[in-house]
XYZ file of C-alpha atoms in Angstrom:
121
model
C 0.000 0.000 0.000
C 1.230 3.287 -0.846
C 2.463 5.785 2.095
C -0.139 8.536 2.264
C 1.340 12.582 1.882
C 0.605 14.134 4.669
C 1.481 17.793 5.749
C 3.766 19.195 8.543
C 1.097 19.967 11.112
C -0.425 16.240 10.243
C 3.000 14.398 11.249
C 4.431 17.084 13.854
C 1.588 15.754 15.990
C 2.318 12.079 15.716
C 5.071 9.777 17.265
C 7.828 7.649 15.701
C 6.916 4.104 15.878
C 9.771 1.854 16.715
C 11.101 -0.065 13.999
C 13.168 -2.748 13.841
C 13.670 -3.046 10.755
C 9.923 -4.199 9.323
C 8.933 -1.209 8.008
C 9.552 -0.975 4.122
C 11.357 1.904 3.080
C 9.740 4.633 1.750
C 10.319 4.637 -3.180
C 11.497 7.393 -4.316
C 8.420 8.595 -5.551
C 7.108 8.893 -1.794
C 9.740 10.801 -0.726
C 9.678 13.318 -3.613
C 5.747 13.296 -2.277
C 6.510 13.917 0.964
C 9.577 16.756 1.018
C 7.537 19.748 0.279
C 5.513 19.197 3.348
C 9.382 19.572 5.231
C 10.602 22.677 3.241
C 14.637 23.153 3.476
C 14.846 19.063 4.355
C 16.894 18.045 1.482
C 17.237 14.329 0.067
C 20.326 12.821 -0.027
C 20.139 9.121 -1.384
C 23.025 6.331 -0.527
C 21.520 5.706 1.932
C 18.201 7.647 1.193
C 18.406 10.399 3.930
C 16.847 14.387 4.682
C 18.990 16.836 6.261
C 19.092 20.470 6.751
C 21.364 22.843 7.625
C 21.175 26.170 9.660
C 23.912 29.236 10.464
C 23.054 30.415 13.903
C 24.228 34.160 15.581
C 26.793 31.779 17.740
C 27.883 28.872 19.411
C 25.838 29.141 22.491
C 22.732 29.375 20.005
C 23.952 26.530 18.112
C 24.481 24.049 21.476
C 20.780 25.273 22.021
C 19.026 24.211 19.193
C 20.907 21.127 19.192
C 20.094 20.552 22.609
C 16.294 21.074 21.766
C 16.342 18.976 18.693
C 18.286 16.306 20.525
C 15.263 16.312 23.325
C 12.481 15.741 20.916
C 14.857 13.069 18.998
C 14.990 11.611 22.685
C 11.467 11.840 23.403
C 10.263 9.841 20.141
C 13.267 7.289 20.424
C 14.393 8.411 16.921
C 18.146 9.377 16.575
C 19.336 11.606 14.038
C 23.291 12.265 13.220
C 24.222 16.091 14.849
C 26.471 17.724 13.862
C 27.945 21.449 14.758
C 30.706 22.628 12.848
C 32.530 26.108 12.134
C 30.924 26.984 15.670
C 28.075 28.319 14.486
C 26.423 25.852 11.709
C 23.866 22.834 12.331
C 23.557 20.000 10.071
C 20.949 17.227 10.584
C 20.571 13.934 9.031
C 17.733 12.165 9.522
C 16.790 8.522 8.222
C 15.726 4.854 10.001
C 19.097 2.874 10.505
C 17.502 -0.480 10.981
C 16.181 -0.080 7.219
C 18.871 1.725 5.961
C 16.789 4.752 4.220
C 13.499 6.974 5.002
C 10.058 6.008 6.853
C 7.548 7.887 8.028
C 9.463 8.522 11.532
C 11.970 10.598 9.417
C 9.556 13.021 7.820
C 7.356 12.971 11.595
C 11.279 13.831 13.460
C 11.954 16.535 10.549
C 8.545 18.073 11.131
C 9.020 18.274 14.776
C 12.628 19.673 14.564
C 10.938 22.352 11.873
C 8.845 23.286 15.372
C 11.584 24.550 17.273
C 12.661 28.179 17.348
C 15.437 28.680 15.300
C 16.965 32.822 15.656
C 19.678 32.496 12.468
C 22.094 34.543 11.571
């Protein structure tokens, strides 16, 4: 059955579902589906993968955000690869190790992460 577009508000308000590998990975025509609905999430493929990037005034802005998106990461037991370089600029990668490439949890984590508060430079 085909995965179902839905928009930001529609997965910011649900929860990753734990997978242990299961869960088929999302085709490449359900991602392309999907992205607009995370604007500034780029897809990466090998393995299939969003991530974003943001410039922030400083480093103690930078360990903030992090901090935040690391909490709601935390809270829906769905870890994304953080990374702060330069001091000052965030990149996130999101996508569901145990399949090796995108599922709903990544686009649901990305929306959630697009929540957050994010004063740039």
């Amino acid at each position: 059955m085909p995965h179902e577009t839905q928009t930001a508000q529609q997965l910011s308000q649900k929860r990753c579902l734990p997978c242990e590998g299961g869960v088929p990975k999302l085709t490449t025509s359900e991602i392309n589906a999907q992205l607009p609905e995370v604007p500034g999430w780029d897809h990466l493929a090998g393995p299939d993968r969003l991530q974003k990037k943001w410039t922030f005034k400083n480093f103690q802005a930078a360990m903030t955000f992090v901090n935040r998106a690391g909490q709601i990461a935390e809270d829906d037991n769905h870890h994304p690869d953080l990374h702060i370089t330069s001091y000052k600029h965030v990149m996130i990668e999101i996508y569901t190790h145990a399949i090796n490439g995108l599922s709903e949890n990544d686009f649901i984590l990305a929306a959630k992460i697009d929540q957050l508060d994010t004063p740039t430079s």
